[in-house]
Amino acid sequence: MKILTTVKKVVDVELNIHIENGAIVEDGLQYVINAWDENAVEAAVVLKENNGAQTTLVSIGGEDNTDMIRKCYAMGIENAILIDEPSLAGADSFVYARVLQKVYETGDYDLVIAGKQAQDTDNGQTGIILSKYLDLPCVSNVISMEVMDETHIKVSRLGDGGIEIVELALPAVVTVSDSINEPRLPAMRGIMMAKKKKIEIMDLAKLGTSLDEVGGAKSQIVEFMKSKTRQGGQKFEGDAAEITTRVVDLLANEAKVFI
Amino acid sequence: MDFDLTKEQEMIRKEVRKFAQKEIAPIASELDEKEEFSETLTRKMGEIGLFGIFVSEQYEGQAMDYISYIIAVEEIARIDGSQAATIAAGNSLGIGPIYYFGTREQKEKYLPKLCSGEGLWGFGLTEPTAGSDAGGSKTTAVLDANEWVINGSKIFITNAACDLSMGVTVQAITGTRDNGKPEYSCILVESDTPGFKAIPMHKKMMWRASNTAELYFDDVRVPKSNILGKKGDGFHQMLSTLDGGRLSIGAMGLGGAQGAYDLALQYAKERQQFNQPISKFQAIAFKLADSAMEIECARNLLYKACWLKNNKRPYEKEAAMGKLYCSEVMGRVTNHAVQIHGGYGLMKEYNVERFYRDQKLLDIGEGTSEIQRLVISRYIGC
């Protein structure tokens, strides 16, 4: 089984992000591997260990994506492709999915594992659009995965009201939830072995396509705004009966929690 | 001059830090309180490759350089001195002598298990009556046909008396040199050898979650081939092992200082007195500023010593300086950190108290501060 895992480098949203004039201030930003993609990498490595799957990772971005790729190597991924194409700056999910489609078509892959969303944009679209472009079945929000035979896998997906068990014919696309596994920390030896591994760097031309073919972005971020910060709470002191009356009044008339 | 770490060294810092925060931080206090060595945690440290860090892949080591090793110890010590002790002793004292002086057969027999963390190995040097005066040790090994017969005892030996302990390297008198002084050799003794007894030592002030042993050798017989290197090389092997070991003890001082400083800085920013955070008072802020400066100096000195070793240059003087300075910096920083915490710093709920206790060993173990000053003074020509 050949697995293609998609990995995105994202801004570390746990750090403070500053916005000026509708744009994110790049200074001082730190980047990390998208958390859900780390789950996708772990899922792929588990299939390699338990079922002898071959694992390839693809990432779109510049040379600074290589640190993240080496971490994935250290976790156990065997091959990596970096699509280094500056003209893709400003691309949206449709464009990324089209590029990933081209990558998929260069190999003889049986399964695409993607994170269900990225923590920077929270769009959750790329994996699903990719399955549409490839005309492959897709299961999203996957929380467990097992190989049935050479051509079928069984996955569980978390739905609104419960868990769905889905048997899936390969090739297929799955997007995974962060509850599918706990990504391993790379072992020391893995880190050293990762140093020696080559990353296949490609641009659109090498991929046999062009910016015209993958198309322009269908959507564009026009402005970033800070979300409202949580207001501080109110503290009440004094007589218990008076406080109770006051709190009930506020809950009823200001917060309007009693309907 | 290039002060940048390599990408791999940076990744090691990040990943070991994550490991220490996730796996060690939640249980460090409890293990310390119960004075409990955790086999499970040791195995986990083995799984991510914290043993055999500088050992080549041939013997299933991690094939890393000395700076990487020291960063790993530093990051563990930033959270817990006991676990850092298990790692530092496991690598420098357990694995080191076998890797550097052992025969191919000895390495193949022991290193893969020691490098995976499935087994631990002790280094038996200190004796009840021979601490800084290592030349005063009394344990003997006499050759009887094809076997060494060992008699004597050792004390304060890390990693030697737990279920993972596979054996010890014991330094023993094996004859008399031409100048009339004792001749020392190092000999490998497996834990299940008849006559060998390893007893865990308890009621320690510090490193309470690490394993410390007293060793007894009562007519212990091991094959002649268990000698490490050549007969009579024991003293040189011991000195060389301690040179490398000093770097890892230095790393424990550096990491411990960083950990205590982090706690103190965070506390000082949160603790309000006289309507402002105490970090705004110069009496507190200057303690933190001094700590930050000394940690920076300690790190530069220790990394330089490691860089010298990596580049196969003489590093013994800098190793002694690094061990001494990092240990004493941790002493000053933990003292400040407890002071900044006030009354809470004296309570076990606040980890800073554990750092304060764990520091004291660093002034004493693997060559006291006085011995380090002696070593340095000899190197500078006194």
XYZ file of C-alpha atoms in Angstrom:
641
model
C 0.000 0.000 0.000
C 1.364 3.398 -0.985
C 0.296 6.303 1.193
C 0.510 10.003 0.364
C 0.297 12.269 3.419
C -0.219 15.985 3.066
C 1.506 18.317 5.510
C 1.092 22.048 5.916
C 3.310 24.471 7.777
C 1.216 26.910 9.811
C 1.696 29.857 12.098
C 1.980 28.815 15.733
C -1.388 30.129 16.873
C -0.542 29.574 20.521
C 1.735 32.595 20.393
C 0.381 36.106 20.201
C -0.408 37.140 16.653
C -0.399 40.853 15.958
C -2.505 42.468 13.258
C -1.749 45.846 11.760
C -3.764 47.501 8.982
C -5.672 44.311 8.264
C -2.525 42.213 7.792
C -0.669 39.814 10.091
C 2.663 41.199 11.328
C 5.222 38.650 10.095
C 7.939 39.717 12.523
C 8.305 37.322 15.418
C 5.936 34.702 13.980
C 6.876 31.101 14.554
C 5.816 28.214 12.398
C 4.925 24.661 13.310
C 3.550 21.591 11.590
C -0.259 21.728 11.408
C -1.432 19.658 14.384
C -3.962 17.585 12.387
C -1.319 16.855 9.750
C 0.908 15.533 12.519
C -1.914 13.092 13.298
C -2.006 12.188 9.581
C 1.751 11.523 9.623
C 1.397 9.337 12.727
C -1.472 7.408 11.080
C 0.670 6.801 7.990
C 3.671 5.672 10.056
C 1.461 3.265 12.033
C 0.239 1.725 8.734
C 3.885 1.435 7.668
C 4.830 -0.342 10.890
C 1.810 -2.620 11.088
C 1.011 -3.248 7.442
C 4.218 -2.554 5.544
C 2.776 0.522 3.816
C 5.122 2.853 1.938
C 4.869 6.424 3.142
C 5.397 9.622 1.183
C 4.769 13.111 2.427
C 3.992 16.169 0.326
C 4.199 19.748 1.456
C 3.754 23.008 -0.423
C 5.982 25.910 0.543
C 9.506 27.256 0.584
C 12.801 25.888 1.785
C 11.842 26.731 5.364
C 9.382 23.805 5.243
C 12.351 21.432 5.380
C 12.648 21.553 9.199
C 9.090 20.320 9.471
C 9.696 17.659 6.815
C 12.781 16.429 8.683
C 10.708 16.093 11.819
C 8.265 13.905 9.853
C 11.223 11.870 8.580
C 12.345 11.474 12.185
C 8.855 10.208 13.045
C 9.196 7.512 10.380
C 8.010 8.888 7.022
C 10.145 7.397 4.226
C 9.953 9.869 1.332
C 9.116 13.530 1.029
C 8.232 15.869 -1.806
C 8.403 19.618 -1.340
C 6.562 21.723 -3.889
C 8.621 24.901 -3.836
C 6.736 27.284 -6.112
C 6.767 30.949 -5.081
C 3.979 31.763 -7.548
C 1.597 29.793 -5.326
C 1.703 32.503 -2.651
C -1.861 33.543 -1.892
C -3.291 30.250 -3.149
C -6.501 28.899 -1.624
C -7.739 25.360 -0.943
C -8.808 24.868 -4.587
C -5.326 25.651 -5.891
C -3.590 23.540 -3.247
C -5.920 20.630 -4.001
C -5.128 20.942 -7.726
C -1.385 20.870 -7.015
C -1.811 17.877 -4.693
C -3.812 16.175 -7.441
C -0.801 16.530 -9.758
C 1.477 15.080 -7.081
C -0.916 12.172 -6.540
C -0.882 11.442 -10.259
C 2.928 11.193 -10.346
C 2.857 8.197 -7.992
C 0.866 5.039 -7.772
C -0.804 5.879 -4.454
C -3.542 3.848 -2.776
C -4.435 6.182 0.047
C -4.213 9.896 0.806
C -4.187 10.820 4.496
C -4.685 14.507 5.288
C -5.412 16.416 8.469
C -9.100 17.348 8.561
C -8.271 21.032 8.852
C -5.363 23.397 9.437
C -5.058 25.390 12.613
C -4.275 28.631 10.786
C -7.312 28.930 8.495
C -9.626 26.221 9.930
C -11.136 25.806 6.466
C -11.127 22.018 6.376
C -11.511 21.933 2.602
C -8.315 20.829 0.873
C -8.535 17.062 1.471
C -12.164 16.951 0.429
C -11.655 19.055 -2.720
C -8.679 16.825 -3.598
C -10.909 13.731 -3.456
C -13.353 15.470 -5.821
C -10.561 16.309 -8.295
C -9.301 12.726 -8.118
C -12.826 11.310 -8.262
C -12.039 9.179 -5.212
C -14.170 8.302 -2.195
C -13.498 10.477 0.834
C -14.211 10.027 4.525
C -13.655 13.007 6.788
C -13.099 13.388 10.528
C -11.661 9.893 10.806
C -10.872 8.697 14.337
C -9.589 5.183 13.610
C -8.345 3.265 10.623
C -7.501 -0.369 9.921
C -6.461 -2.295 6.821
C -8.926 -5.010 5.774
C -7.056 -6.318 2.729
C -4.961 -5.013 -0.157
C -7.833 -2.985 -1.563
C -10.011 -2.073 1.404
C -9.721 -0.187 4.667
C -12.179 0.233 7.496
C -12.415 3.647 9.145
C -14.490 5.184 11.925
C -15.620 8.746 11.558
C -17.019 10.938 14.250
C -20.389 12.315 13.213
C -22.660 14.722 15.058
C -24.724 12.048 16.733
C -22.299 9.159 16.981
C -19.616 7.155 15.262
C -19.959 5.815 11.714
C -17.982 2.738 10.672
C -17.170 2.913 6.963
C -15.585 0.307 4.718
C -13.763 2.003 1.937
C -12.424 0.710 -1.398
C -8.956 1.962 -2.260
C -7.744 4.247 -3.655
C -9.358 6.763 -1.343
C -8.851 9.975 0.595
C -9.310 10.257 4.355
C -9.034 13.358 6.515
C -8.209 12.619 10.116
C -9.328 14.062 13.440
C -6.849 14.844 16.190
C -8.389 12.077 18.265
C -7.203 9.345 15.879
C -3.864 9.016 17.679
C -1.231 10.772 19.712
C 1.679 11.686 17.447
C 4.969 10.219 18.670
C 7.941 12.319 19.615
C 10.742 11.596 17.182
C 13.480 9.412 18.672
C 17.070 10.678 18.747
C 18.214 8.203 16.122
C 15.336 9.211 13.890
C 16.503 12.836 14.082
C 19.999 11.860 13.000
C 18.732 9.585 10.220
C 16.435 12.354 9.013
C 19.480 14.537 8.464
C 20.797 12.127 5.842
C 17.540 11.748 3.915
C 16.899 13.605 0.679
C 13.844 15.743 0.071
C 12.580 15.748 -3.500
C 12.081 19.392 -4.397
C 9.759 20.148 -7.306
C 8.135 23.168 -8.852
C 5.042 23.240 -11.063
C 7.089 22.775 -14.235
C 8.798 19.670 -12.831
C 5.390 18.431 -11.807
C 4.343 18.739 -15.446
C 1.886 21.547 -14.905
C 1.707 25.312 -14.777
C 0.050 28.078 -12.818
C -2.523 28.406 -15.607
C -3.468 24.767 -15.297
C -3.771 24.684 -11.518
C -5.774 27.859 -11.782
C -5.948 30.987 -9.717
C -7.347 31.262 -6.237
C -11.138 31.297 -6.156
C -11.139 33.110 -2.861
C -8.956 35.759 -1.347
C -8.398 36.885 2.213
C -8.958 40.638 2.104
C -8.466 41.496 5.741
C -7.542 40.000 9.102
C -9.235 41.206 12.254
C -8.614 40.357 15.875
C -11.457 38.442 17.455
C -12.998 40.085 20.486
C -11.168 39.255 23.654
C -13.164 37.789 26.497
C -14.468 40.390 28.922
C -13.392 40.118 32.528
C -15.937 38.710 34.980
C -17.791 40.647 37.646
C -17.143 40.149 41.301
C -19.911 40.553 43.852
C -19.293 41.166 47.519
C -21.612 41.664 50.445
C -24.818 40.131 51.751
C -25.667 36.748 50.142
C -29.360 37.530 49.645
C -28.654 40.872 48.001
C -26.010 39.337 45.752
C -28.400 36.576 44.685
C -31.066 39.098 43.702
C -28.529 41.155 41.792
C -27.052 38.111 39.956
C -30.477 36.768 38.987
C -31.425 40.221 37.685
C -28.279 40.404 35.565
C -28.717 36.872 34.225
C -32.335 37.595 33.290
C -32.102 41.129 31.933
C -28.504 41.579 30.755
C -27.279 38.130 29.783
C -30.841 37.060 28.937
C -30.173 33.431 29.800
C -33.737 32.816 31.034
C -36.156 32.683 28.161
C 32.501 32.396 15.378
C 29.238 30.533 15.002
C 26.949 30.312 18.017
C 24.094 28.648 16.104
C 23.093 25.121 16.972
C 22.560 22.732 14.069
C 18.986 21.995 12.966
C 19.305 18.566 14.584
C 20.506 20.008 17.887
C 17.599 22.460 17.854
C 15.173 19.641 17.123
C 16.636 17.576 19.976
C 16.124 20.464 22.402
C 12.544 20.925 21.279
C 11.584 17.257 21.351
C 13.355 16.398 24.634
C 11.717 19.453 26.213
C 8.317 18.245 25.025
C 9.054 14.778 26.387
C 10.187 16.122 29.764
C 7.125 18.328 30.106
C 4.709 15.626 29.062
C 6.162 12.527 30.706
C 8.319 13.720 33.609
C 6.820 16.976 34.902
C 3.476 15.469 35.998
C 5.112 12.782 38.190
C 8.461 14.286 39.248
C 7.235 15.544 42.627
C 5.464 12.322 43.483
C 8.475 10.136 42.612
C 10.674 12.470 44.680
C 8.290 12.338 47.624
C 8.027 8.541 47.519
C 11.764 8.167 46.812
C 10.804 5.921 43.916
C 12.857 4.988 40.858
C 10.521 4.547 37.873
C 11.386 1.681 35.565
C 8.522 2.694 33.258
C 9.843 6.217 32.859
C 13.391 4.939 32.287
C 12.126 2.674 29.507
C 10.250 5.614 27.962
C 13.466 7.655 28.033
C 15.127 4.713 26.317
C 12.427 4.578 23.649
C 13.061 8.135 22.513
C 16.799 7.478 22.438
C 18.164 9.134 25.569
C 20.671 6.316 26.197
C 23.742 5.689 24.067
C 23.462 9.201 22.673
C 27.120 9.399 21.570
C 27.400 5.678 20.672
C 27.672 4.756 16.991
C 24.833 3.063 15.121
C 26.949 -0.105 14.944
C 26.106 -0.740 18.595
C 22.590 0.660 18.250
C 23.469 4.023 19.734
C 22.046 7.344 18.580
C 25.261 8.476 16.857
C 25.064 12.062 18.062
C 27.672 14.578 19.059
C 28.459 15.749 22.584
C 26.548 19.018 22.326
C 23.399 17.051 21.456
C 23.989 14.802 24.476
C 24.454 17.751 26.781
C 21.351 19.506 25.426
C 19.319 16.359 26.114
C 20.572 16.144 29.727
C 20.033 19.897 30.175
C 16.415 19.668 29.030
C 15.641 16.740 31.317
C 17.361 18.514 34.251
C 15.261 21.592 33.561
C 12.311 19.546 34.786
C 13.826 16.940 37.121
C 17.323 16.250 38.457
C 16.612 12.605 39.299
C 15.750 11.604 35.742
C 18.649 13.662 34.412
C 20.899 11.701 36.806
C 19.634 8.406 35.396
C 20.420 9.649 31.880
C 23.773 11.286 32.663
C 25.060 8.326 34.676
C 23.616 5.849 32.164
C 25.443 7.481 29.281
C 28.679 8.803 30.756
C 29.405 6.245 33.464
C 27.486 3.125 32.411
C 27.785 3.104 28.642
C 30.865 5.348 28.236
C 33.619 3.061 29.627
C 32.320 0.000 27.736
C 32.031 1.992 24.514
C 35.416 3.698 24.755
C 37.531 0.896 26.273
C 35.642 -2.374 25.723
C 36.437 -5.103 23.212
C 34.175 -5.606 20.238
C 32.653 -8.655 21.949
C 31.919 -6.697 25.129
C 30.339 -3.877 23.145
C 28.198 -6.231 21.091
C 27.107 -8.085 24.200
C 26.089 -5.110 26.343
C 25.658 -1.896 24.354
C 22.494 -2.639 22.327
C 20.489 -3.303 25.520
C 22.048 -0.364 27.348
C 21.431 1.982 24.393
C 17.754 1.033 24.192
C 17.175 1.708 27.904
C 16.233 -1.943 28.501
C 19.217 -2.211 30.803
C 21.349 0.018 33.015
C 25.002 -0.303 34.002
C 26.798 1.147 37.027
C 30.314 2.519 37.416
C 31.869 1.315 40.667
C 34.567 3.706 41.720
C 33.791 5.387 45.067
C 34.322 3.314 48.188
C 33.266 3.931 51.792
C 36.803 5.055 52.616
C 37.852 6.369 49.192
C 35.991 9.371 47.771
C 38.116 12.219 46.450
C 41.148 10.059 47.273
C 40.344 7.468 44.597
C 43.862 6.082 45.064
C 42.856 4.943 48.527
C 40.383 2.339 47.310
C 40.692 -1.179 48.701
C 38.653 -3.417 46.386
C 40.917 -6.070 44.895
C 40.793 -8.433 41.946
C 43.138 -11.409 41.906
C 43.643 -13.612 38.887
C 42.989 -17.264 39.677
C 43.599 -19.361 36.562
C 41.159 -17.893 34.033
C 39.023 -15.934 36.461
C 39.207 -12.674 38.377
C 38.275 -13.055 42.030
C 36.931 -9.716 43.303
C 36.550 -8.666 46.935
C 35.544 -5.320 48.380
C 32.709 -2.806 48.341
C 31.588 0.378 46.571
C 29.173 3.108 47.565
C 26.952 5.814 45.953
C 26.774 3.953 42.613
C 23.995 5.241 40.329
C 21.769 2.852 38.317
C 23.269 -0.281 39.904
C 20.505 -1.694 42.107
C 17.195 -1.654 40.227
C 15.418 -4.267 38.144
C 16.969 -2.809 34.991
C 20.540 -3.046 36.344
C 22.529 -5.496 34.225
C 25.887 -5.069 35.932
C 28.689 -2.735 36.905
C 32.177 -1.749 35.865
C 34.262 -2.106 39.007
C 37.644 -0.523 39.549
C 39.889 -2.821 41.572
C 43.517 -3.185 42.583
C 45.043 -5.847 40.352
C 48.697 -5.559 41.352
C 51.513 -3.158 42.267
C 53.156 -0.746 39.860
C 56.931 -0.332 39.511
C 56.781 2.760 41.738
C 55.166 0.753 44.516
C 51.695 2.278 44.068
C 48.634 0.095 43.460
C 47.815 -0.898 39.917
C 44.126 -0.479 39.013
C 42.065 -2.245 36.381
C 38.387 -2.033 35.473
C 36.419 -5.271 35.313
C 32.861 -5.934 34.126
C 30.610 -7.746 36.593
C 27.113 -8.848 35.640
C 24.399 -8.378 38.267
C 23.563 -12.068 38.636
C 27.148 -13.123 39.374
C 27.326 -15.163 42.639
C 28.842 -13.196 45.503
C 27.809 -9.827 44.042
C 25.194 -7.866 45.929
C 23.717 -4.450 45.050
C 21.598 -2.777 47.728
C 19.587 0.390 47.001
C 20.450 3.368 49.230
C 17.565 5.355 50.686
C 16.884 8.472 52.774
C 18.688 10.682 50.262
C 18.295 14.446 50.409
C 18.355 14.793 46.611
C 17.953 12.783 43.382
C 15.406 10.798 45.321
C 13.876 9.256 42.190
C 17.205 7.995 40.877
C 18.687 4.635 41.834
C 21.754 4.703 44.090
C 23.479 1.564 45.325
C 25.954 0.067 47.708
C 27.844 -2.788 46.075
C 29.398 -5.779 47.811
C 31.854 -8.173 46.177
C 32.421 -11.359 48.145
C 34.712 -13.717 46.203
C 32.977 -12.684 42.992
C 34.399 -14.728 40.098
C 34.217 -13.446 36.516
C 36.047 -14.628 33.379
C 39.516 -13.168 32.748
C 38.135 -11.690 29.507
C 35.818 -9.391 31.532
C 38.670 -6.946 32.027
C 38.038 -3.590 30.344
C 40.925 -2.755 28.028
C 44.369 -3.660 29.335
C 45.382 -4.707 32.844
C 46.617 -1.646 34.691
C 44.648 0.845 32.582
C 41.968 1.307 35.234
C 43.165 4.601 36.653
C 43.488 6.223 33.225
C 40.067 4.862 32.199
C 38.534 6.275 35.370
C 40.042 9.732 34.817
C 38.949 9.799 31.184
C 35.416 8.665 32.098
C 35.157 11.378 34.724
C 36.315 14.038 32.224
C 33.361 13.186 29.967
C 31.073 12.746 32.964
C 31.829 16.274 34.113
C 30.172 17.633 30.996
C 26.935 15.843 31.814
C 27.031 16.921 35.474
C 27.585 20.447 34.142
C 24.501 19.974 31.970
C 22.519 19.011 35.052
C 23.626 22.215 36.760
C 22.798 24.281 33.697
C 19.383 22.650 33.160
C 18.547 22.804 36.866
C 19.484 26.480 37.004
C 17.322 27.179 33.958
C 14.387 25.262 35.449
C 14.578 27.078 38.798
C 14.996 30.445 37.054
C 11.942 29.782 34.840
C 9.859 28.999 37.930
C 11.120 32.071 39.796
C 10.540 34.438 36.866
C 7.003 33.177 36.351
C 6.244 33.411 40.073
C 7.703 36.912 40.354
C 5.490 38.135 37.525
C 2.366 36.686 39.137
C 2.943 37.313 42.837
C 1.521 40.664 43.934
C 2.794 42.567 46.962
C 2.246 46.255 47.679
C -0.149 46.363 44.677
C 2.309 45.278 42.026
C 4.032 42.108 40.778
C 7.172 41.492 42.847
C 9.204 41.325 39.601
C 8.816 45.126 39.520
C 10.867 45.509 42.704
C 14.571 45.841 42.000
C 15.415 43.601 44.949
C 13.705 40.770 43.057
C 14.400 41.897 39.476
C 18.162 42.076 40.097
C 18.216 38.530 41.443
C 16.529 37.415 38.229
C 18.852 39.521 36.083
C 21.899 37.987 37.805
C 20.451 34.513 37.319
C 19.785 35.103 33.610
C 23.341 36.395 33.129
C 24.971 33.526 34.972
C 22.923 30.917 33.105
C 24.014 32.496 29.833
C 27.683 32.338 30.894
C 27.303 28.755 32.129
C 25.752 27.644 28.857
C 28.488 29.259 26.776
C 31.243 27.701 28.878
C 29.729 24.233 28.896
C 28.904 24.212 25.186
C 32.441 25.351 24.430
C 33.836 22.424 26.421
C 31.568 20.099 24.423
C 32.638 21.745 21.184
C 36.268 21.097 22.087
C 35.474 17.442 22.741
C 33.498 17.173 19.492
C 36.500 18.540 17.648
C 38.877 16.157 19.423
C 40.769 18.991 21.085
C 41.904 18.968 24.715
C 38.818 19.746 26.783
C 39.672 18.474 30.271
C 40.313 21.893 31.830
C 37.121 23.355 30.327
C 35.156 20.258 31.397
C 36.263 20.810 35.005
C 35.427 24.529 34.698
C 32.042 23.709 33.171
C 31.152 21.190 35.886
C 32.244 23.519 38.669
C 30.712 26.686 37.261
C 27.369 25.188 36.207
C 26.989 23.458 39.595
C 27.687 26.661 41.490
C 25.479 28.749 39.207
C 22.636 26.359 39.948
C 23.415 26.813 43.643
C 23.107 30.597 43.393
C 20.075 30.491 41.094
C 18.120 27.984 43.201
C 18.932 30.031 46.288
C 17.499 33.138 44.583
C 14.544 31.129 43.286
C 13.552 29.891 46.751
C 14.043 33.391 48.185
C 11.819 34.893 45.475
C 9.116 32.337 46.277
C 9.231 33.404 49.948
C 7.413 31.042 52.300
C 5.956 29.081 49.386
C 9.488 28.265 48.244
C 9.896 26.192 51.375
C 6.885 24.042 50.572
C 6.968 20.858 48.510
C 3.959 21.958 46.431
C 6.322 24.374 44.735
C 8.927 22.543 42.635
C 11.611 25.086 43.395
C 12.252 23.365 46.730
C 13.195 20.139 44.874
C 15.622 22.035 42.618
C 17.240 23.549 45.717
C 17.837 20.106 47.245
C 18.880 18.409 43.980
C 21.564 21.020 43.399
C 23.670 20.044 46.384
C 24.803 16.780 44.855
C 26.407 18.651 41.973
C 28.938 20.238 44.357
C 29.920 16.757 45.534
C 29.341 14.016 42.935
C 31.779 13.041 40.167
C 34.545 15.110 41.721
C 33.756 17.670 44.426
C 34.006 21.388 43.703
C 37.301 21.316 45.605
C 38.658 18.590 43.311
C 37.527 20.580 40.244
C 39.474 23.595 41.533
C 42.460 21.305 42.052
C 42.180 20.006 38.477
C 41.866 23.541 37.058
C 44.731 24.865 39.174
C 46.997 22.101 37.874
C 46.046 22.901 34.268
C 46.890 26.573 34.728
C 50.309 25.687 36.148
C 49.876 26.156 39.887
